[in-house]
Amino acid sequence: MALTASAALAGSVTWTTWAGDHPTTPVGPGSGSGGEDPPVPAVGRVWPVGVRPGVLRGWDPPATVYGPGHRGVDLSAPPGAQVRAVAAGRVFFAGPVAGRGVVSIELSGTGEPPLRTTYEPVRASVKQGDEVTAGAVVGTVEATGRHCEGPCIHWGLLRGKTYLNPLLLLPPWLLNGPTRLLPVLGVPLP
């Protein structure tokens, strides 16, 4: 069952962040309060795949550093689909990790340490050090059956060693789609 992006984001009201290997105070998503991490700016300009992909599995942070959870979101994406950088930045890593292709991008202007997005499984078309713009193609979705029940891409977000909800990068107009105005009863159309 696919979740809407809003529903997946709504499930991220509270999570635990970590400094090194030690849990710290729970903080709200990107609020910057209660911890040292600055808020997550909505710098995203495109979805990593497609226009509004289905969220197959949402953000589910673990209760402890090594506990079970889901440190990102899974987006519906067929093998061969283009994977795009959600925001401008520099390729931090592009290559295989545990048999899967991974691309990681350090996002420009997102504080210290900078935010880093990750995408997997991806056949990279970029290399470490490349500068990318928002919407630039960084690779294609590889066929794999190890992470999702169907074809998907796992999209993650980190600040230092702290995992965050990547949907926080998307501004409301991109997350929820365009605003539609409805006619007002009794007011003639122009």
CSV table of N, CA and C in Angstrom, one decimal, residues 2 7-8 10 31 37 39 45 47 56 60 82 84 87 94 102 107 109 111 127 138 147 153 157-158 190:
chain,number,residue,atom,x,y,z
A,2,ALA,N,0.7,2.1,-0.9
A,2,ALA,CA,1.4,3.4,-1.0
A,2,ALA,C,0.9,4.4,-0.1
A,7,ALA,N,1.1,12.0,4.4
A,7,ALA,CA,0.9,11.0,5.4
A,7,ALA,C,2.2,10.5,5.9
A,8,ALA,N,3.2,10.3,5.0
A,8,ALA,CA,4.5,9.9,5.4
A,8,ALA,C,5.2,10.9,6.3
A,10,ALA,N,3.6,13.3,8.1
A,10,ALA,CA,2.9,13.4,9.3
A,10,ALA,C,3.4,12.5,10.4
A,31,SER,N,13.2,21.1,13.6
A,31,SER,CA,12.9,22.2,14.4
A,31,SER,C,14.1,22.9,14.9
A,37,ASP,N,21.3,20.3,16.2
A,37,ASP,CA,21.1,20.3,14.7
A,37,ASP,C,20.2,21.4,14.3
A,39,PRO,N,17.6,23.4,11.7
A,39,PRO,CA,16.5,22.9,11.0
A,39,PRO,C,16.8,22.4,9.6
A,45,ARG,N,13.8,21.0,-5.0
A,45,ARG,CA,13.2,21.6,-6.1
A,45,ARG,C,12.5,20.5,-7.0
A,47,TRP,N,11.3,16.0,-7.0
A,47,TRP,CA,11.4,14.7,-6.4
A,47,TRP,C,12.6,13.9,-7.0
A,56,LEU,N,6.2,4.2,-0.8
A,56,LEU,CA,5.9,2.8,-0.4
A,56,LEU,C,6.2,2.5,1.1
A,60,ASP,N,10.6,6.0,9.5
A,60,ASP,CA,10.3,5.3,10.8
A,60,ASP,C,11.6,5.3,11.6
A,82,GLN,N,15.1,7.6,-14.3
A,82,GLN,CA,16.1,8.6,-14.0
A,82,GLN,C,16.0,9.0,-12.5
A,84,ARG,N,17.2,12.0,-9.9
A,84,ARG,CA,17.6,13.4,-10.0
A,84,ARG,C,18.0,13.9,-8.6
A,87,ALA,N,18.2,18.8,-4.9
A,87,ALA,CA,18.7,20.2,-4.6
A,87,ALA,C,20.2,20.3,-5.2
A,94,ALA,N,29.8,8.2,-5.0
A,94,ALA,CA,29.0,7.5,-6.1
A,94,ALA,C,29.7,6.1,-6.3
A,102,VAL,N,25.1,3.4,-4.9
A,102,VAL,CA,24.7,4.4,-4.0
A,102,VAL,C,25.2,5.8,-4.6
A,107,LEU,N,24.5,18.8,0.1
A,107,LEU,CA,23.6,19.9,-0.4
A,107,LEU,C,24.2,21.3,0.0
A,109,GLY,N,24.7,25.1,0.9
A,109,GLY,CA,24.0,26.1,1.7
A,109,GLY,C,23.1,25.6,2.8
A,111,GLY,N,24.1,24.5,6.0
A,111,GLY,CA,24.6,24.5,7.4
A,111,GLY,C,25.8,23.7,7.6
A,127,LYS,N,30.3,11.3,-10.7
A,127,LYS,CA,31.4,10.8,-9.9
A,127,LYS,C,31.7,11.7,-8.7
A,138,VAL,N,21.5,12.1,-11.8
A,138,VAL,CA,22.7,11.5,-11.2
A,138,VAL,C,22.8,10.0,-11.4
A,147,HIS,N,15.4,-4.6,-1.0
A,147,HIS,CA,14.9,-3.6,-0.1
A,147,HIS,C,13.4,-3.5,0.0
A,153,ILE,N,13.2,3.1,-5.0
A,153,ILE,CA,14.4,3.8,-4.6
A,153,ILE,C,14.3,4.2,-3.2
A,157,LEU,N,18.4,11.0,4.2
A,157,LEU,CA,19.0,12.3,4.5
A,157,LEU,C,19.7,12.2,5.8
A,158,LEU,N,20.9,12.8,5.8
A,158,LEU,CA,21.7,12.9,7.0
A,158,LEU,C,22.3,14.3,7.2
A,190,PRO,N,-15.1,34.7,-14.7
A,190,PRO,CA,-14.7,35.8,-15.6
A,190,PRO,C,-14.7,35.4,-17.1
